[in-house]
């Protein structure tokens, strides 16, 4: 089958991604995670495919409650989107994306701000009833957080779809899904366990028991000694949960 791209486009698609487009942030175990910003991915598509020669349609975008698989308790809210990407001459690509809502509780927002203020001023945390200004501010912040998460889910889906076209869209930066590749030999079980307990908010006296159950659930097997591949798989599960509940 003949390629829908001309020689110049194929040459661009085969080039390594310019490092100036690569952003990073800290993930589990303080490891640096690399990714391509949504606006950069769109700029790349315009540059390589041409203006008006590609586009996407949002097929759905829904709000979802995140449930802790260990306790069955709700721990956060995220938006999940599905988009269809069309590039002239190519088969359409359908992908999904998600984005957590950064803050979704009036109480959590107000008490978090009060705790921060108390820590900065070296004072006791204010536990008085919430005042109208605090409530109004929290509601505005939450509304904005939902709007940003909804848009972010669509952008995430578009980025995933564009990765079909290779390195110029950051495909080489990632492993399975959104979880960047890591070297399992550099991870220790103690590091993974500490990250997992923090992300899943596990009480100290329940860590050992629940960690054993989590490993069985995540690996779909009971193992006595973690291999490098096992540790990468556990890292991926923990990082995915961190992104959902961030």
mmCIF file of C-alpha atoms in Angstrom:
data_model
loop_
_atom_site.group_PDB
_atom_site.id
_atom_site.type_symbol
_atom_site.label_atom_id
_atom_site.label_comp_id
_atom_site.label_asym_id
_atom_site.label_seq_id
_atom_site.Cartn_x
_atom_site.Cartn_y
_atom_site.Cartn_z
ATOM 1 C CA UNK A 1 0.000 0.000 0.000
ATOM 2 C CA UNK A 2 1.359 3.414 -0.966
ATOM 3 C CA UNK A 3 2.093 5.818 1.876
ATOM 4 C CA UNK A 4 -0.232 8.838 2.122
ATOM 5 C CA UNK A 5 2.798 10.968 3.000
ATOM 6 C CA UNK A 6 5.265 12.535 0.604
ATOM 7 C CA UNK A 7 9.023 12.144 0.867
ATOM 8 C CA UNK A 8 9.466 15.321 2.923
ATOM 9 C CA UNK A 9 6.799 14.256 5.437
ATOM 10 C CA UNK A 10 8.268 10.759 5.787
ATOM 11 C CA UNK A 11 11.691 12.286 6.401
ATOM 12 C CA UNK A 12 10.233 14.489 9.152
ATOM 13 C CA UNK A 13 8.391 11.564 10.754
ATOM 14 C CA UNK A 14 11.594 9.516 10.824
ATOM 15 C CA UNK A 15 13.603 12.201 12.622
ATOM 16 C CA UNK A 16 14.295 11.939 16.370
ATOM 17 C CA UNK A 17 12.093 14.226 18.471
ATOM 18 C CA UNK A 18 13.683 17.612 19.149
ATOM 19 C CA UNK A 19 14.611 17.619 22.856
ATOM 20 C CA UNK A 20 13.277 21.163 23.172
ATOM 21 C CA UNK A 21 9.755 19.702 22.972
ATOM 22 C CA UNK A 22 10.299 17.284 25.867
ATOM 23 C CA UNK A 23 8.963 18.317 29.273
ATOM 24 C CA UNK A 24 9.455 16.449 32.528
ATOM 25 C CA UNK A 25 8.023 16.075 36.002
ATOM 26 C CA UNK A 26 8.618 13.928 39.058
ATOM 27 C CA UNK A 27 6.842 10.586 39.312
ATOM 28 C CA UNK A 28 6.978 7.688 41.753
ATOM 29 C CA UNK A 29 10.282 7.246 43.633
ATOM 30 C CA UNK A 30 11.181 10.805 42.506
ATOM 31 C CA UNK A 31 12.070 9.510 39.043
ATOM 32 C CA UNK A 32 11.940 11.976 36.176
ATOM 33 C CA UNK A 33 9.084 11.300 33.749
ATOM 34 C CA UNK A 34 9.254 12.723 30.215
ATOM 35 C CA UNK A 35 6.277 13.768 28.112
ATOM 36 C CA UNK A 36 5.150 15.941 25.205
ATOM 37 C CA UNK A 37 2.859 18.890 26.003
ATOM 38 C CA UNK A 38 -0.502 18.883 24.212
ATOM 39 C CA UNK A 39 0.068 22.193 22.442
ATOM 40 C CA UNK A 40 3.441 20.963 21.167
ATOM 41 C CA UNK A 41 1.859 17.780 19.793
ATOM 42 C CA UNK A 42 -0.734 19.872 17.928
ATOM 43 C CA UNK A 43 1.974 22.200 16.576
ATOM 44 C CA UNK A 44 3.881 19.135 15.344
ATOM 45 C CA UNK A 45 0.771 17.840 13.559
ATOM 46 C CA UNK A 46 0.204 21.199 11.869
ATOM 47 C CA UNK A 47 3.848 21.358 10.785
ATOM 48 C CA UNK A 48 4.088 17.805 9.418
ATOM 49 C CA UNK A 49 0.574 17.056 8.148
ATOM 50 C CA UNK A 50 -0.308 20.603 7.110
ATOM 51 C CA UNK A 51 -3.041 23.014 8.152
ATOM 52 C CA UNK A 52 -6.469 21.627 7.351
ATOM 53 C CA UNK A 53 -5.058 18.169 6.554
ATOM 54 C CA UNK A 54 -5.809 16.638 9.932
ATOM 55 C CA UNK A 55 -8.305 17.004 12.759
ATOM 56 C CA UNK A 56 -10.084 15.234 15.569
ATOM 57 C CA UNK A 57 -13.609 14.702 16.845
ATOM 58 C CA UNK A 58 -14.484 14.198 20.510
ATOM 59 C CA UNK A 59 -16.720 11.135 20.595
ATOM 60 C CA UNK A 60 -17.349 11.237 24.345
ATOM 61 C CA UNK A 61 -16.109 12.810 27.562
ATOM 62 C CA UNK A 62 -17.486 11.560 30.864
ATOM 63 C CA UNK A 63 -16.905 12.183 34.534
ATOM 64 C CA UNK A 64 -15.781 9.071 36.438
ATOM 65 C CA UNK A 65 -15.433 8.315 40.147
ATOM 66 C CA UNK A 66 -12.121 6.604 40.979
ATOM 67 C CA UNK A 67 -12.500 3.671 43.369
ATOM 68 C CA UNK A 68 -9.670 2.269 45.502
ATOM 69 C CA UNK A 69 -9.469 -1.420 44.453
ATOM 70 C CA UNK A 70 -8.315 -2.421 47.938
ATOM 71 C CA UNK A 71 -10.918 -0.623 50.078
ATOM 72 C CA UNK A 72 -13.663 0.012 47.470
ATOM 73 C CA UNK A 73 -13.808 3.619 48.678
ATOM 74 C CA UNK A 74 -14.069 6.612 46.285
ATOM 75 C CA UNK A 75 -10.743 8.461 46.244
ATOM 76 C CA UNK A 76 -11.084 10.959 43.415
ATOM 77 C CA UNK A 77 -12.773 12.141 40.250
ATOM 78 C CA UNK A 78 -11.440 12.121 36.701
ATOM 79 C CA UNK A 79 -12.698 12.715 33.186
ATOM 80 C CA UNK A 80 -12.340 10.084 30.464
ATOM 81 C CA UNK A 81 -12.523 11.093 26.822
ATOM 82 C CA UNK A 82 -12.623 9.237 23.514
ATOM 83 C CA UNK A 83 -11.547 10.959 20.305
ATOM 84 C CA UNK A 84 -11.299 10.077 16.633
ATOM 85 C CA UNK A 85 -8.208 11.402 14.859
ATOM 86 C CA UNK A 86 -8.270 11.833 11.091
ATOM 87 C CA UNK A 87 -5.205 12.547 8.966
ATOM 88 C CA UNK A 88 -5.725 12.995 5.222
ATOM 89 C CA UNK A 89 -5.144 9.699 3.418
ATOM 90 C CA UNK A 90 -4.756 7.661 6.627
ATOM 91 C CA UNK A 91 -6.964 5.240 8.500
ATOM 92 C CA UNK A 92 -8.793 6.991 11.377
ATOM 93 C CA UNK A 93 -7.407 6.425 14.868
ATOM 94 C CA UNK A 94 -9.677 6.185 17.928
ATOM 95 C CA UNK A 95 -8.042 6.645 21.321
ATOM 96 C CA UNK A 96 -8.987 7.350 24.927
ATOM 97 C CA UNK A 97 -7.489 9.738 27.467
ATOM 98 C CA UNK A 98 -8.055 10.751 31.066
ATOM 99 C CA UNK A 99 -7.318 13.616 33.428
ATOM 100 C CA UNK A 100 -7.890 13.749 37.198
ATOM 101 C CA UNK A 101 -9.754 16.628 38.829
ATOM 102 C CA UNK A 102 -7.136 18.357 40.982
ATOM 103 C CA UNK A 103 -9.624 19.308 43.691
ATOM 104 C CA UNK A 104 -13.221 18.133 44.000
ATOM 105 C CA UNK A 105 -14.235 18.674 47.639
ATOM 106 C CA UNK A 106 -15.075 21.998 49.314
ATOM 107 C CA UNK A 107 -13.985 20.612 52.681
ATOM 108 C CA UNK A 108 -10.695 19.212 51.356
ATOM 109 C CA UNK A 109 -9.826 22.486 49.631
ATOM 110 C CA UNK A 110 -10.611 24.723 52.620
ATOM 111 C CA UNK A 111 -8.937 22.494 55.200
ATOM 112 C CA UNK A 112 -5.913 22.037 52.957
ATOM 113 C CA UNK A 113 -5.530 25.805 52.680
ATOM 114 C CA UNK A 114 -6.009 26.232 56.422
ATOM 115 C CA UNK A 115 -3.370 23.595 57.179
ATOM 116 C CA UNK A 116 -0.943 25.263 54.773
ATOM 117 C CA UNK A 117 -1.547 28.697 56.331
ATOM 118 C CA UNK A 118 -1.117 27.260 59.834
ATOM 119 C CA UNK A 119 2.148 25.579 58.859
ATOM 120 C CA UNK A 120 3.560 28.762 57.325
ATOM 121 C CA UNK A 121 2.602 30.831 60.378
ATOM 122 C CA UNK A 122 3.525 28.104 62.901
ATOM 123 C CA UNK A 123 -0.010 28.206 64.364
ATOM 124 C CA UNK A 124 -2.726 25.686 65.197
ATOM 125 C CA UNK A 125 -5.052 24.727 62.344
ATOM 126 C CA UNK A 126 -8.270 26.763 62.314
ATOM 127 C CA UNK A 127 -11.172 24.330 62.883
ATOM 128 C CA UNK A 128 -13.975 26.922 62.995
ATOM 129 C CA UNK A 129 -17.010 26.583 60.680
ATOM 130 C CA UNK A 130 -16.352 27.510 57.066
ATOM 131 C CA UNK A 131 -17.223 31.109 56.232
ATOM 132 C CA UNK A 132 -19.135 32.155 53.074
ATOM 133 C CA UNK A 133 -16.003 33.548 51.408
ATOM 134 C CA UNK A 134 -14.089 30.294 51.873
ATOM 135 C CA UNK A 135 -16.990 28.266 50.501
ATOM 136 C CA UNK A 136 -17.472 30.563 47.515
ATOM 137 C CA UNK A 137 -13.747 30.488 46.706
ATOM 138 C CA UNK A 138 -13.603 26.695 47.016
ATOM 139 C CA UNK A 139 -16.569 26.263 44.691
ATOM 140 C CA UNK A 140 -14.962 28.499 42.062
ATOM 141 C CA UNK A 141 -11.693 26.575 42.280
ATOM 142 C CA UNK A 142 -13.524 23.252 41.974
ATOM 143 C CA UNK A 143 -15.515 24.422 38.936
ATOM 144 C CA UNK A 144 -12.282 25.503 37.255
ATOM 145 C CA UNK A 145 -10.628 22.182 38.168
ATOM 146 C CA UNK A 146 -13.471 20.244 36.505
ATOM 147 C CA UNK A 147 -13.228 22.407 33.379
ATOM 148 C CA UNK A 148 -9.461 21.887 33.161
ATOM 149 C CA UNK A 149 -9.781 18.134 33.717
ATOM 150 C CA UNK A 150 -12.422 17.804 31.002
ATOM 151 C CA UNK A 151 -10.239 19.657 28.488
ATOM 152 C CA UNK A 152 -7.165 17.756 29.668
ATOM 153 C CA UNK A 153 -8.824 14.377 29.052
ATOM 154 C CA UNK A 154 -9.545 15.312 25.426
ATOM 155 C CA UNK A 155 -5.994 16.600 24.938
ATOM 156 C CA UNK A 156 -4.611 13.398 26.447
ATOM 157 C CA UNK A 157 -6.662 11.298 24.015
ATOM 158 C CA UNK A 158 -5.456 13.408 21.062
ATOM 159 C CA UNK A 159 -1.826 12.994 22.163
ATOM 160 C CA UNK A 160 -2.291 9.223 22.441
ATOM 161 C CA UNK A 161 -3.793 9.089 18.952
ATOM 162 C CA UNK A 162 -0.992 11.194 17.463
ATOM 163 C CA UNK A 163 1.596 8.838 18.979
ATOM 164 C CA UNK A 164 0.482 6.363 16.300
ATOM 165 C CA UNK A 165 2.627 8.430 13.921
ATOM 166 C CA UNK A 166 5.800 7.837 15.887
ATOM 167 C CA UNK A 167 8.708 9.668 17.403
ATOM 168 C CA UNK A 168 7.711 13.203 16.348
ATOM 169 C CA UNK A 169 4.696 12.862 18.650
ATOM 170 C CA UNK A 170 6.599 11.505 21.653
ATOM 171 C CA UNK A 171 5.967 7.806 21.154
ATOM 172 C CA UNK A 172 9.525 6.987 22.213
ATOM 173 C CA UNK A 173 9.035 8.717 25.577
ATOM 174 C CA UNK A 174 6.538 6.213 26.878
ATOM 175 C CA UNK A 175 6.148 2.577 27.743
ATOM 176 C CA UNK A 176 2.713 1.041 28.387
ATOM 177 C CA UNK A 177 -0.020 3.690 28.042
ATOM 178 C CA UNK A 178 0.977 6.872 29.876
ATOM 179 C CA UNK A 179 3.564 5.168 32.100
ATOM 180 C CA UNK A 180 7.115 6.083 31.074
ATOM 181 C CA UNK A 181 9.666 3.280 30.777
ATOM 182 C CA UNK A 182 11.831 2.607 33.843
ATOM 183 C CA UNK A 183 14.641 0.189 34.628
ATOM 184 C CA UNK A 184 13.284 -2.453 36.989
ATOM 185 C CA UNK A 185 16.792 -3.231 38.237
ATOM 186 C CA UNK A 186 17.032 0.263 39.753
ATOM 187 C CA UNK A 187 13.817 -0.149 41.751
ATOM 188 C CA UNK A 188 13.648 -1.748 45.195
ATOM 189 C CA UNK A 189 10.582 -3.312 46.756
ATOM 190 C CA UNK A 190 10.882 -1.031 49.779
ATOM 191 C CA UNK A 191 10.759 2.059 47.516
ATOM 192 C CA UNK A 192 7.752 0.715 45.661
ATOM 193 C CA UNK A 193 5.978 -0.176 48.896
ATOM 194 C CA UNK A 194 6.556 3.287 50.370
ATOM 195 C CA UNK A 195 5.261 4.997 47.200
ATOM 196 C CA UNK A 196 2.261 2.661 47.051
ATOM 197 C CA UNK A 197 1.332 3.302 50.702
ATOM 198 C CA UNK A 198 1.506 7.056 50.122
ATOM 199 C CA UNK A 199 -0.506 7.021 46.880
ATOM 200 C CA UNK A 200 -3.186 4.672 48.237
ATOM 201 C CA UNK A 201 -3.184 6.324 51.693
ATOM 202 C CA UNK A 202 -2.605 3.078 53.546
ATOM 203 C CA UNK A 203 -2.438 3.173 57.350
ATOM 204 C CA UNK A 204 0.983 2.214 58.711
ATOM 205 C CA UNK A 205 -0.344 -0.822 60.580
ATOM 206 C CA UNK A 206 -1.946 -2.189 57.376
ATOM 207 C CA UNK A 207 0.958 -1.736 54.967
ATOM 208 C CA UNK A 208 2.432 -5.247 55.073
ATOM 209 C CA UNK A 209 -0.888 -7.074 54.769
ATOM 210 C CA UNK A 210 -2.314 -4.867 52.037
ATOM 211 C CA UNK A 211 0.969 -4.705 50.120
ATOM 212 C CA UNK A 212 0.962 -8.485 49.770
ATOM 213 C CA UNK A 213 -2.618 -8.366 48.456
ATOM 214 C CA UNK A 214 -1.785 -5.497 46.108
ATOM 215 C CA UNK A 215 1.103 -7.436 44.553
ATOM 216 C CA UNK A 216 -1.173 -10.407 43.850
ATOM 217 C CA UNK A 217 -3.820 -8.116 42.337
ATOM 218 C CA UNK A 218 -1.337 -6.116 40.218
ATOM 219 C CA UNK A 219 0.723 -9.074 38.996
ATOM 220 C CA UNK A 220 -2.161 -11.556 38.804
ATOM 221 C CA UNK A 221 0.121 -14.054 40.542
ATOM 222 C CA UNK A 222 1.703 -14.757 43.918
ATOM 223 C CA UNK A 223 5.472 -14.328 43.721
ATOM 224 C CA UNK A 224 8.074 -14.812 46.446
ATOM 225 C CA UNK A 225 10.790 -12.746 44.757
ATOM 226 C CA UNK A 226 10.084 -9.765 42.517
ATOM 227 C CA UNK A 227 11.814 -9.754 39.145
ATOM 228 C CA UNK A 228 12.774 -6.568 37.314
ATOM 229 C CA UNK A 229 9.686 -6.976 35.109
ATOM 230 C CA UNK A 230 7.492 -7.425 38.203
ATOM 231 C CA UNK A 231 8.828 -4.204 39.689
ATOM 232 C CA UNK A 232 8.204 -2.292 36.449
ATOM 233 C CA UNK A 233 4.620 -3.618 36.397
ATOM 234 C CA UNK A 234 4.057 -2.548 40.022
ATOM 235 C CA UNK A 235 5.618 0.842 39.298
ATOM 236 C CA UNK A 236 3.193 1.280 36.402
ATOM 237 C CA UNK A 237 0.151 0.496 38.560
ATOM 238 C CA UNK A 238 1.293 2.905 41.267
ATOM 239 C CA UNK A 239 2.090 5.700 38.827
ATOM 240 C CA UNK A 240 -1.256 5.258 37.063
ATOM 241 C CA UNK A 241 -3.057 5.639 40.398
ATOM 242 C CA UNK A 242 -0.924 8.654 41.280
ATOM 243 C CA UNK A 243 -1.956 10.376 38.037
ATOM 244 C CA UNK A 244 -5.616 9.594 38.639
ATOM 245 C CA UNK A 245 -5.659 10.915 42.189
ATOM 246 C CA UNK A 246 -3.302 13.880 41.706
#
